[in-house]
Amino acid sequence: LYLGIAMLAVGLLFKIGAVPFHAWTPDVYQGSPTPVTALMAACTKIAAFGAVLRVFYVAFGRDGWDWRPMMWAVAILTMVVGSVFALTQTDVKRLLAYSSVAHAGFLLTGFLGARSLADIHAGDINPVQAVLFYVTTYGLMTMAAFAIVTVVRDAGGEATHLSRWAGLGKESPFVAGVFAFFLLAMAGIPLTSGFTGKWAVFASAVSGGAWPLVVVAVVLSAVAAFFYARVIVLMFFSEPVGEGPVVMMPSILTTIVIAVGFAATVVLGIFPGPVLDLAANAGQFIR
């Protein structure tokens, strides 16, 4: 059992992102087409956590308590690595990618409230419910944020270097404002789906007695808020470098992705109840 737990932890480190593959190949996120980067940052983690939920509740069952110490270590490492590396990035795609690593750590925090679903008391946040809600909201806002990256251009193509985003708020206040909104949602600002998602996974962890890990997660959330705020300040309060960025007209599909992501981030931040209930009901299919 412990060998299996160790192997699962190593898989989580690589798949979910605490030891991302691009730590050895740093140009993967930066050099890949933006849709591919969005897929790697969002969709692979959604699939990974779906598999982990199934493994925990079906394969491990009540023996899942034995892997809690390992999950504590993986969760903390994932949050620290994602937040610290994101602080050092100068490319917007790599920043969002390392941000996704930190979010994987926040998601893992929800697992520390994990126990048999039969033991969930009325009114408690179901760990499955919390994780499913978080991956839903995170996936939508991340895909929309990367869609915005595709429309910000300079003479060389996509303006992914952060210095090229300086003054975007003057060039296109609407695009800069929408991107800033997604960054604030990722930081967990109230009245956004990002805040509700973090509240759900943190509440799940607290209900399972993992409140020290929640304290660590809250501190690292503040660190994450710093690098999100840095991009917002750059867009609205810095002068453009050279000719500055140019915003191209998005395609219909790109517009749909941005619009759906924006609407979901707003609606699920204000009225999360129906989706939380749906996620709770979906937990029946995990067992």
PDB file of C-alpha atoms in Angstrom:
ATOM      1  CA  LEU A   1       0.000   0.000   0.000  1.00  0.00           C
ATOM      2  CA  TYR A   2       2.730   2.477   0.952  1.00  0.00           C
ATOM      3  CA  LEU A   3       4.635   1.710  -2.257  1.00  0.00           C
ATOM      4  CA  GLY A   4       1.475   2.427  -4.199  1.00  0.00           C
ATOM      5  CA  ILE A   5       0.984   5.657  -2.285  1.00  0.00           C
ATOM      6  CA  ALA A   6       4.559   6.730  -3.074  1.00  0.00           C
ATOM      7  CA  MET A   7       4.095   5.950  -6.770  1.00  0.00           C
ATOM      8  CA  LEU A   8       0.823   7.879  -6.837  1.00  0.00           C
ATOM      9  CA  ALA A   9       2.486  10.854  -5.144  1.00  0.00           C
ATOM     10  CA  VAL A  10       5.263  10.904  -7.747  1.00  0.00           C
ATOM     11  CA  GLY A  11       2.661  10.745 -10.482  1.00  0.00           C
ATOM     12  CA  LEU A  12       0.789  13.640  -8.922  1.00  0.00           C
ATOM     13  CA  LEU A  13       3.969  15.687  -8.713  1.00  0.00           C
ATOM     14  CA  PHE A  14       4.492  15.377 -12.442  1.00  0.00           C
ATOM     15  CA  LYS A  15       0.913  15.188 -13.732  1.00  0.00           C
ATOM     16  CA  ILE A  16      -0.612  17.841 -11.532  1.00  0.00           C
ATOM     17  CA  GLY A  17       2.409  20.034 -11.708  1.00  0.00           C
ATOM     18  CA  ALA A  18       4.431  20.230  -8.502  1.00  0.00           C
ATOM     19  CA  VAL A  19       7.413  18.986 -10.509  1.00  0.00           C
ATOM     20  CA  PRO A  20       6.272  20.119 -13.960  1.00  0.00           C
ATOM     21  CA  PHE A  21       7.871  18.560 -17.005  1.00  0.00           C
ATOM     22  CA  HIS A  22       8.769  22.021 -18.252  1.00  0.00           C
ATOM     23  CA  ALA A  23      11.052  22.448 -15.247  1.00  0.00           C
ATOM     24  CA  TRP A  24      13.561  20.625 -17.479  1.00  0.00           C
ATOM     25  CA  THR A  25      12.200  21.901 -20.788  1.00  0.00           C
ATOM     26  CA  PRO A  26      11.351  25.539 -19.971  1.00  0.00           C
ATOM     27  CA  ASP A  27      10.237  26.415 -23.487  1.00  0.00           C
ATOM     28  CA  VAL A  28       7.329  23.946 -23.581  1.00  0.00           C
ATOM     29  CA  TYR A  29       4.708  26.359 -22.264  1.00  0.00           C
ATOM     30  CA  GLN A  30       6.320  29.453 -23.738  1.00  0.00           C
ATOM     31  CA  GLY A  31       7.001  27.961 -27.167  1.00  0.00           C
ATOM     32  CA  SER A  32       3.825  25.937 -27.633  1.00  0.00           C
ATOM     33  CA  PRO A  33       0.827  27.383 -29.471  1.00  0.00           C
ATOM     34  CA  THR A  34      -1.382  29.146 -26.949  1.00  0.00           C
ATOM     35  CA  PRO A  35      -4.342  26.720 -27.341  1.00  0.00           C
ATOM     36  CA  VAL A  36      -1.965  23.844 -26.526  1.00  0.00           C
ATOM     37  CA  THR A  37      -0.645  25.731 -23.508  1.00  0.00           C
ATOM     38  CA  ALA A  38      -4.217  26.318 -22.324  1.00  0.00           C
ATOM     39  CA  LEU A  39      -4.942  22.606 -22.727  1.00  0.00           C
ATOM     40  CA  MET A  40      -1.864  21.692 -20.677  1.00  0.00           C
ATOM     41  CA  ALA A  41      -2.615  24.271 -17.980  1.00  0.00           C
ATOM     42  CA  ALA A  42      -6.299  23.494 -17.509  1.00  0.00           C
ATOM     43  CA  CYS A  43      -7.649  20.362 -19.132  1.00  0.00           C
ATOM     44  CA  THR A  44      -4.916  17.927 -18.090  1.00  0.00           C
ATOM     45  CA  LYS A  45      -5.422  18.889 -14.462  1.00  0.00           C
ATOM     46  CA  ILE A  46      -9.172  18.415 -14.715  1.00  0.00           C
ATOM     47  CA  ALA A  47      -8.615  14.909 -16.077  1.00  0.00           C
ATOM     48  CA  ALA A  48      -5.974  14.163 -13.448  1.00  0.00           C
ATOM     49  CA  PHE A  49      -8.179  15.158 -10.547  1.00  0.00           C
ATOM     50  CA  GLY A  50     -11.084  13.175 -11.951  1.00  0.00           C
ATOM     51  CA  ALA A  51      -8.833  10.111 -11.918  1.00  0.00           C
ATOM     52  CA  VAL A  52      -7.532  10.860  -8.415  1.00  0.00           C
ATOM     53  CA  LEU A  53     -11.070  11.133  -7.056  1.00  0.00           C
ATOM     54  CA  ARG A  54     -11.873   7.734  -8.488  1.00  0.00           C
ATOM     55  CA  VAL A  55      -8.683   6.188  -7.102  1.00  0.00           C
ATOM     56  CA  PHE A  56      -9.245   7.594  -3.633  1.00  0.00           C
ATOM     57  CA  TYR A  57     -12.887   6.612  -3.173  1.00  0.00           C
ATOM     58  CA  VAL A  58     -12.842   3.301  -5.058  1.00  0.00           C
ATOM     59  CA  ALA A  59      -9.315   1.860  -4.916  1.00  0.00           C
ATOM     60  CA  PHE A  60      -8.293   3.156  -1.488  1.00  0.00           C
ATOM     61  CA  GLY A  61     -11.626   3.478   0.299  1.00  0.00           C
ATOM     62  CA  ARG A  62     -11.127   3.932   4.032  1.00  0.00           C
ATOM     63  CA  ASP A  63      -7.430   3.157   3.633  1.00  0.00           C
ATOM     64  CA  GLY A  64      -7.184   6.622   2.095  1.00  0.00           C
ATOM     65  CA  TRP A  65      -6.339   7.925   5.549  1.00  0.00           C
ATOM     66  CA  ASP A  66      -2.938   6.225   5.197  1.00  0.00           C
ATOM     67  CA  TRP A  67      -1.897   8.532   2.400  1.00  0.00           C
ATOM     68  CA  ARG A  68      -2.849  11.806   4.108  1.00  0.00           C
ATOM     69  CA  PRO A  69       0.750  12.610   5.255  1.00  0.00           C
ATOM     70  CA  MET A  70       1.986  12.145   1.702  1.00  0.00           C
ATOM     71  CA  MET A  71      -0.791  14.356   0.359  1.00  0.00           C
ATOM     72  CA  TRP A  72       0.078  17.079   2.876  1.00  0.00           C
ATOM     73  CA  ALA A  73       3.635  17.109   1.538  1.00  0.00           C
ATOM     74  CA  VAL A  74       2.543  17.052  -2.111  1.00  0.00           C
ATOM     75  CA  ALA A  75      -0.016  19.828  -1.590  1.00  0.00           C
ATOM     76  CA  ILE A  76       2.444  22.141   0.167  1.00  0.00           C
ATOM     77  CA  LEU A  77       5.201  21.463  -2.372  1.00  0.00           C
ATOM     78  CA  THR A  78       2.843  22.092  -5.275  1.00  0.00           C
ATOM     79  CA  MET A  79       1.594  25.401  -3.880  1.00  0.00           C
ATOM     80  CA  VAL A  80       5.084  26.623  -2.993  1.00  0.00           C
ATOM     81  CA  VAL A  81       6.664  25.656  -6.319  1.00  0.00           C
ATOM     82  CA  GLY A  82       3.826  27.137  -8.366  1.00  0.00           C
ATOM     83  CA  SER A  83       3.692  30.417  -6.450  1.00  0.00           C
ATOM     84  CA  VAL A  84       7.457  30.983  -6.202  1.00  0.00           C
ATOM     85  CA  PHE A  85       8.172  30.160  -9.837  1.00  0.00           C
ATOM     86  CA  ALA A  86       5.271  32.328 -11.009  1.00  0.00           C
ATOM     87  CA  LEU A  87       6.831  35.307  -9.230  1.00  0.00           C
ATOM     88  CA  THR A  88       9.946  35.047 -11.398  1.00  0.00           C
ATOM     89  CA  GLN A  89       8.265  34.756 -14.797  1.00  0.00           C
ATOM     90  CA  THR A  90       8.540  37.397 -17.515  1.00  0.00           C
ATOM     91  CA  ASP A  91       6.330  35.578 -20.026  1.00  0.00           C
ATOM     92  CA  VAL A  92       2.565  35.760 -19.557  1.00  0.00           C
ATOM     93  CA  LYS A  93       1.994  32.191 -20.772  1.00  0.00           C
ATOM     94  CA  ARG A  94       4.558  30.769 -18.367  1.00  0.00           C
ATOM     95  CA  LEU A  95       3.117  32.906 -15.567  1.00  0.00           C
ATOM     96  CA  LEU A  96      -0.361  31.473 -16.155  1.00  0.00           C
ATOM     97  CA  ALA A  97       1.107  27.981 -16.443  1.00  0.00           C
ATOM     98  CA  TYR A  98       2.952  28.179 -13.118  1.00  0.00           C
ATOM     99  CA  SER A  99      -0.179  29.741 -11.671  1.00  0.00           C
ATOM    100  CA  SER A 100      -1.968  26.565 -12.679  1.00  0.00           C
ATOM    101  CA  VAL A 101       0.576  24.597 -10.642  1.00  0.00           C
ATOM    102  CA  ALA A 102      -0.314  26.650  -7.558  1.00  0.00           C
ATOM    103  CA  HIS A 103      -4.007  26.059  -8.224  1.00  0.00           C
ATOM    104  CA  ALA A 104      -3.349  22.322  -8.345  1.00  0.00           C
ATOM    105  CA  GLY A 105      -1.986  22.652  -4.821  1.00  0.00           C
ATOM    106  CA  PHE A 106      -5.120  24.477  -3.697  1.00  0.00           C
ATOM    107  CA  LEU A 107      -7.162  21.669  -5.197  1.00  0.00           C
ATOM    108  CA  LEU A 108      -5.128  19.088  -3.318  1.00  0.00           C
ATOM    109  CA  THR A 109      -5.969  20.957  -0.119  1.00  0.00           C
ATOM    110  CA  GLY A 110      -9.577  19.923  -0.637  1.00  0.00           C
ATOM    111  CA  PHE A 111      -8.529  16.269  -0.536  1.00  0.00           C
ATOM    112  CA  LEU A 112      -7.297  16.660   3.019  1.00  0.00           C
ATOM    113  CA  GLY A 113     -10.927  16.806   4.061  1.00  0.00           C
ATOM    114  CA  ALA A 114     -11.387  13.521   2.229  1.00  0.00           C
ATOM    115  CA  ARG A 115     -13.054  10.683   4.026  1.00  0.00           C
ATOM    116  CA  SER A 116     -15.749   8.160   3.227  1.00  0.00           C
ATOM    117  CA  LEU A 117     -18.659   9.952   1.593  1.00  0.00           C
ATOM    118  CA  ALA A 118     -20.924   8.049   3.981  1.00  0.00           C
ATOM    119  CA  ASP A 119     -19.346  10.001   6.848  1.00  0.00           C
ATOM    120  CA  ILE A 120     -20.235  13.425   5.437  1.00  0.00           C
ATOM    121  CA  HIS A 121     -22.551  15.285   7.803  1.00  0.00           C
ATOM    122  CA  ALA A 122     -25.415  17.476   6.645  1.00  0.00           C
ATOM    123  CA  GLY A 123     -24.151  20.947   5.890  1.00  0.00           C
ATOM    124  CA  ASP A 124     -20.526  19.854   5.370  1.00  0.00           C
ATOM    125  CA  ILE A 125     -18.756  20.641   2.144  1.00  0.00           C
ATOM    126  CA  ASN A 126     -18.275  17.341   0.376  1.00  0.00           C
ATOM    127  CA  PRO A 127     -14.615  16.988  -0.755  1.00  0.00           C
ATOM    128  CA  VAL A 128     -15.768  15.660  -4.121  1.00  0.00           C
ATOM    129  CA  GLN A 129     -18.207  18.549  -4.402  1.00  0.00           C
ATOM    130  CA  ALA A 130     -15.485  21.080  -3.602  1.00  0.00           C
ATOM    131  CA  VAL A 131     -12.931  19.633  -6.024  1.00  0.00           C
ATOM    132  CA  LEU A 132     -15.400  19.256  -8.899  1.00  0.00           C
ATOM    133  CA  PHE A 133     -16.640  22.822  -8.444  1.00  0.00           C
ATOM    134  CA  TYR A 134     -13.083  24.167  -8.311  1.00  0.00           C
ATOM    135  CA  VAL A 135     -11.901  22.388 -11.459  1.00  0.00           C
ATOM    136  CA  THR A 136     -15.017  23.575 -13.297  1.00  0.00           C
ATOM    137  CA  THR A 137     -14.554  27.224 -12.419  1.00  0.00           C
ATOM    138  CA  TYR A 138     -10.776  27.140 -12.785  1.00  0.00           C
ATOM    139  CA  GLY A 139     -10.922  25.446 -16.186  1.00  0.00           C
ATOM    140  CA  LEU A 140     -13.356  28.004 -17.599  1.00  0.00           C
ATOM    141  CA  MET A 141     -11.471  31.079 -16.392  1.00  0.00           C
ATOM    142  CA  THR A 142      -8.083  29.699 -17.446  1.00  0.00           C
ATOM    143  CA  MET A 143      -9.189  28.827 -20.969  1.00  0.00           C
ATOM    144  CA  ALA A 144     -10.714  32.303 -21.303  1.00  0.00           C
ATOM    145  CA  ALA A 145      -7.538  33.976 -20.020  1.00  0.00           C
ATOM    146  CA  PHE A 146      -5.411  32.126 -22.558  1.00  0.00           C
ATOM    147  CA  ALA A 147      -7.923  33.071 -25.265  1.00  0.00           C
ATOM    148  CA  ILE A 148      -7.245  36.727 -24.458  1.00  0.00           C
ATOM    149  CA  VAL A 149      -3.506  36.100 -24.767  1.00  0.00           C
ATOM    150  CA  THR A 150      -4.056  35.043 -28.391  1.00  0.00           C
ATOM    151  CA  VAL A 151      -5.480  38.456 -29.376  1.00  0.00           C
ATOM    152  CA  VAL A 152      -2.726  40.648 -27.867  1.00  0.00           C
ATOM    153  CA  ARG A 153      -0.084  41.100 -30.554  1.00  0.00           C
ATOM    154  CA  ASP A 154       3.022  42.998 -31.527  1.00  0.00           C
ATOM    155  CA  ALA A 155       5.212  43.020 -34.625  1.00  0.00           C
ATOM    156  CA  GLY A 156       6.529  39.546 -33.812  1.00  0.00           C
ATOM    157  CA  GLY A 157       3.139  37.873 -33.309  1.00  0.00           C
ATOM    158  CA  GLU A 158       1.623  37.071 -29.918  1.00  0.00           C
ATOM    159  CA  ALA A 159       2.925  39.550 -27.329  1.00  0.00           C
ATOM    160  CA  THR A 160       3.638  37.034 -24.589  1.00  0.00           C
ATOM    161  CA  HIS A 161       6.523  38.875 -22.890  1.00  0.00           C
ATOM    162  CA  LEU A 162       5.124  40.816 -19.958  1.00  0.00           C
ATOM    163  CA  SER A 163       6.944  44.010 -20.999  1.00  0.00           C
ATOM    164  CA  ARG A 164       4.845  44.044 -24.175  1.00  0.00           C
ATOM    165  CA  TRP A 165       1.656  44.190 -22.098  1.00  0.00           C
ATOM    166  CA  ALA A 166       2.612  47.550 -20.624  1.00  0.00           C
ATOM    167  CA  GLY A 167       0.017  50.150 -21.534  1.00  0.00           C
ATOM    168  CA  LEU A 168      -2.554  47.618 -22.763  1.00  0.00           C
ATOM    169  CA  GLY A 169      -5.156  49.390 -20.627  1.00  0.00           C
ATOM    170  CA  LYS A 170      -4.711  52.506 -22.773  1.00  0.00           C
ATOM    171  CA  GLU A 171      -4.702  50.639 -26.067  1.00  0.00           C
ATOM    172  CA  SER A 172      -7.744  48.496 -25.262  1.00  0.00           C
ATOM    173  CA  PRO A 173      -9.347  49.147 -21.867  1.00  0.00           C
ATOM    174  CA  PHE A 174     -11.986  46.477 -22.484  1.00  0.00           C
ATOM    175  CA  VAL A 175      -9.560  43.626 -23.219  1.00  0.00           C
ATOM    176  CA  ALA A 176      -7.256  44.688 -20.391  1.00  0.00           C
ATOM    177  CA  GLY A 177     -10.219  44.956 -18.032  1.00  0.00           C
ATOM    178  CA  VAL A 178     -11.522  41.475 -18.870  1.00  0.00           C
ATOM    179  CA  PHE A 179      -8.047  39.963 -18.487  1.00  0.00           C
ATOM    180  CA  ALA A 180      -7.614  41.777 -15.163  1.00  0.00           C
ATOM    181  CA  PHE A 181     -10.955  40.359 -14.040  1.00  0.00           C
ATOM    182  CA  PHE A 182      -9.783  36.808 -14.759  1.00  0.00           C
ATOM    183  CA  LEU A 183      -6.551  37.449 -12.873  1.00  0.00           C
ATOM    184  CA  LEU A 184      -8.499  38.742  -9.877  1.00  0.00           C
ATOM    185  CA  ALA A 185     -10.743  35.672 -10.040  1.00  0.00           C
ATOM    186  CA  MET A 186      -7.686  33.405 -10.015  1.00  0.00           C
ATOM    187  CA  ALA A 187      -6.467  35.330  -6.977  1.00  0.00           C
ATOM    188  CA  GLY A 188      -9.759  34.521  -5.231  1.00  0.00           C
ATOM    189  CA  ILE A 189     -11.347  37.966  -5.044  1.00  0.00           C
ATOM    190  CA  PRO A 190     -14.893  37.810  -3.558  1.00  0.00           C
ATOM    191  CA  LEU A 191     -17.893  37.756  -5.897  1.00  0.00           C
ATOM    192  CA  THR A 192     -15.964  35.674  -8.421  1.00  0.00           C
ATOM    193  CA  SER A 193     -16.041  31.933  -8.961  1.00  0.00           C
ATOM    194  CA  GLY A 194     -12.395  31.781  -7.921  1.00  0.00           C
ATOM    195  CA  PHE A 195     -13.297  32.931  -4.423  1.00  0.00           C
ATOM    196  CA  THR A 196     -16.137  30.431  -4.138  1.00  0.00           C
ATOM    197  CA  GLY A 197     -13.926  27.598  -5.371  1.00  0.00           C
ATOM    198  CA  LYS A 198     -11.203  28.352  -2.836  1.00  0.00           C
ATOM    199  CA  TRP A 199     -13.753  28.702  -0.076  1.00  0.00           C
ATOM    200  CA  ALA A 200     -15.162  25.272  -0.976  1.00  0.00           C
ATOM    201  CA  VAL A 201     -11.822  23.409  -0.942  1.00  0.00           C
ATOM    202  CA  PHE A 202     -10.615  25.226   2.178  1.00  0.00           C
ATOM    203  CA  ALA A 203     -13.889  24.475   3.981  1.00  0.00           C
ATOM    204  CA  SER A 204     -13.540  20.831   2.977  1.00  0.00           C
ATOM    205  CA  ALA A 205     -10.008  20.708   4.378  1.00  0.00           C
ATOM    206  CA  VAL A 206     -11.037  22.379   7.640  1.00  0.00           C
ATOM    207  CA  SER A 207     -13.893  19.914   8.079  1.00  0.00           C
ATOM    208  CA  GLY A 208     -11.303  17.123   7.814  1.00  0.00           C
ATOM    209  CA  GLY A 209      -9.037  18.716  10.418  1.00  0.00           C
ATOM    210  CA  ALA A 210      -6.437  20.028   7.975  1.00  0.00           C
ATOM    211  CA  TRP A 211      -6.682  23.657   9.101  1.00  0.00           C
ATOM    212  CA  PRO A 212      -2.855  24.121   9.308  1.00  0.00           C
ATOM    213  CA  LEU A 213      -2.660  23.333   5.599  1.00  0.00           C
ATOM    214  CA  VAL A 214      -5.430  25.843   4.951  1.00  0.00           C
ATOM    215  CA  VAL A 215      -3.358  28.512   6.723  1.00  0.00           C
ATOM    216  CA  VAL A 216      -0.439  27.714   4.404  1.00  0.00           C
ATOM    217  CA  ALA A 217      -2.763  27.837   1.397  1.00  0.00           C
ATOM    218  CA  VAL A 218      -4.155  31.238   2.424  1.00  0.00           C
ATOM    219  CA  VAL A 219      -0.631  32.666   2.796  1.00  0.00           C
ATOM    220  CA  LEU A 220       0.371  31.338  -0.620  1.00  0.00           C
ATOM    221  CA  SER A 221      -2.872  32.699  -2.070  1.00  0.00           C
ATOM    222  CA  ALA A 222      -1.658  36.130  -0.969  1.00  0.00           C
ATOM    223  CA  VAL A 223       1.647  35.467  -2.749  1.00  0.00           C
ATOM    224  CA  ALA A 224      -0.277  34.500  -5.869  1.00  0.00           C
ATOM    225  CA  ALA A 225      -2.326  37.676  -5.624  1.00  0.00           C
ATOM    226  CA  PHE A 226       0.920  39.659  -5.797  1.00  0.00           C
ATOM    227  CA  PHE A 227       1.993  38.352  -9.204  1.00  0.00           C
ATOM    228  CA  TYR A 228      -1.534  38.759 -10.554  1.00  0.00           C
ATOM    229  CA  ALA A 229      -1.578  42.352  -9.309  1.00  0.00           C
ATOM    230  CA  ARG A 230       1.805  42.938 -10.930  1.00  0.00           C
ATOM    231  CA  VAL A 231       0.322  42.199 -14.363  1.00  0.00           C
ATOM    232  CA  ILE A 232      -2.674  44.461 -13.706  1.00  0.00           C
ATOM    233  CA  VAL A 233      -0.425  47.343 -12.647  1.00  0.00           C
ATOM    234  CA  LEU A 234       1.688  46.782 -15.754  1.00  0.00           C
ATOM    235  CA  MET A 235      -1.337  46.970 -18.041  1.00  0.00           C
ATOM    236  CA  PHE A 236      -2.948  50.058 -16.533  1.00  0.00           C
ATOM    237  CA  PHE A 237      -0.195  52.079 -14.887  1.00  0.00           C
ATOM    238  CA  SER A 238       2.884  51.560 -17.077  1.00  0.00           C
ATOM    239  CA  GLU A 239       3.819  53.273 -20.292  1.00  0.00           C
ATOM    240  CA  PRO A 240       4.038  51.042 -23.389  1.00  0.00           C
ATOM    241  CA  VAL A 241       7.442  49.959 -24.639  1.00  0.00           C
ATOM    242  CA  GLY A 242       8.023  51.121 -28.223  1.00  0.00           C
ATOM    243  CA  GLU A 243       4.845  50.985 -30.274  1.00  0.00           C
ATOM    244  CA  GLY A 244       3.021  49.081 -27.565  1.00  0.00           C
ATOM    245  CA  PRO A 245       0.679  46.096 -27.914  1.00  0.00           C
ATOM    246  CA  VAL A 246      -2.031  45.774 -30.525  1.00  0.00           C
ATOM    247  CA  VAL A 247      -5.320  43.952 -29.991  1.00  0.00           C
ATOM    248  CA  MET A 248      -6.558  42.002 -32.991  1.00  0.00           C
ATOM    249  CA  MET A 249     -10.177  41.149 -33.660  1.00  0.00           C
ATOM    250  CA  PRO A 250     -10.848  37.712 -32.116  1.00  0.00           C
ATOM    251  CA  SER A 251     -12.470  34.929 -34.085  1.00  0.00           C
ATOM    252  CA  ILE A 252     -15.988  33.814 -33.289  1.00  0.00           C
ATOM    253  CA  LEU A 253     -14.768  30.759 -31.377  1.00  0.00           C
ATOM    254  CA  THR A 254     -12.282  32.822 -29.378  1.00  0.00           C
ATOM    255  CA  THR A 255     -15.019  35.317 -28.556  1.00  0.00           C
ATOM    256  CA  ILE A 256     -17.292  32.496 -27.371  1.00  0.00           C
ATOM    257  CA  VAL A 257     -14.574  31.067 -25.101  1.00  0.00           C
ATOM    258  CA  ILE A 258     -13.938  34.481 -23.535  1.00  0.00           C
ATOM    259  CA  ALA A 259     -17.636  35.281 -23.154  1.00  0.00           C
ATOM    260  CA  VAL A 260     -18.510  31.912 -21.601  1.00  0.00           C
ATOM    261  CA  GLY A 261     -15.544  32.109 -19.236  1.00  0.00           C
ATOM    262  CA  PHE A 262     -16.439  35.639 -18.164  1.00  0.00           C
ATOM    263  CA  ALA A 263     -20.121  34.824 -17.648  1.00  0.00           C
ATOM    264  CA  ALA A 264     -19.346  31.671 -15.669  1.00  0.00           C
ATOM    265  CA  THR A 265     -16.819  33.481 -13.478  1.00  0.00           C
ATOM    266  CA  VAL A 266     -19.395  36.136 -12.601  1.00  0.00           C
ATOM    267  CA  VAL A 267     -22.458  33.908 -12.215  1.00  0.00           C
ATOM    268  CA  LEU A 268     -20.731  31.156 -10.238  1.00  0.00           C
ATOM    269  CA  GLY A 269     -19.226  33.757  -7.957  1.00  0.00           C
ATOM    270  CA  ILE A 270     -22.633  35.198  -7.086  1.00  0.00           C
ATOM    271  CA  PHE A 271     -24.926  32.159  -7.481  1.00  0.00           C
ATOM    272  CA  PRO A 272     -22.769  29.062  -6.952  1.00  0.00           C
ATOM    273  CA  GLY A 273     -25.531  26.987  -5.349  1.00  0.00           C
ATOM    274  CA  PRO A 274     -26.871  25.102  -8.400  1.00  0.00           C
ATOM    275  CA  VAL A 275     -23.423  24.018  -9.608  1.00  0.00           C
ATOM    276  CA  LEU A 276     -22.336  23.094  -6.071  1.00  0.00           C
ATOM    277  CA  ASP A 277     -25.460  20.940  -5.766  1.00  0.00           C
ATOM    278  CA  LEU A 278     -24.773  19.389  -9.162  1.00  0.00           C
ATOM    279  CA  ALA A 279     -21.195  18.639  -8.110  1.00  0.00           C
ATOM    280  CA  ALA A 280     -22.461  17.052  -4.890  1.00  0.00           C
ATOM    281  CA  ASN A 281     -24.810  14.806  -6.853  1.00  0.00           C
ATOM    282  CA  ALA A 282     -22.020  13.910  -9.263  1.00  0.00           C
ATOM    283  CA  GLY A 283     -20.098  12.487  -6.315  1.00  0.00           C
ATOM    284  CA  GLN A 284     -22.408   9.473  -6.448  1.00  0.00           C
ATOM    285  CA  PHE A 285     -20.740   8.416  -9.710  1.00  0.00           C
ATOM    286  CA  ILE A 286     -17.276   8.584  -8.141  1.00  0.00           C
ATOM    287  CA  ARG A 287     -17.976   5.711  -5.754  1.00  0.00           C
TER     288      ARG A 287
END
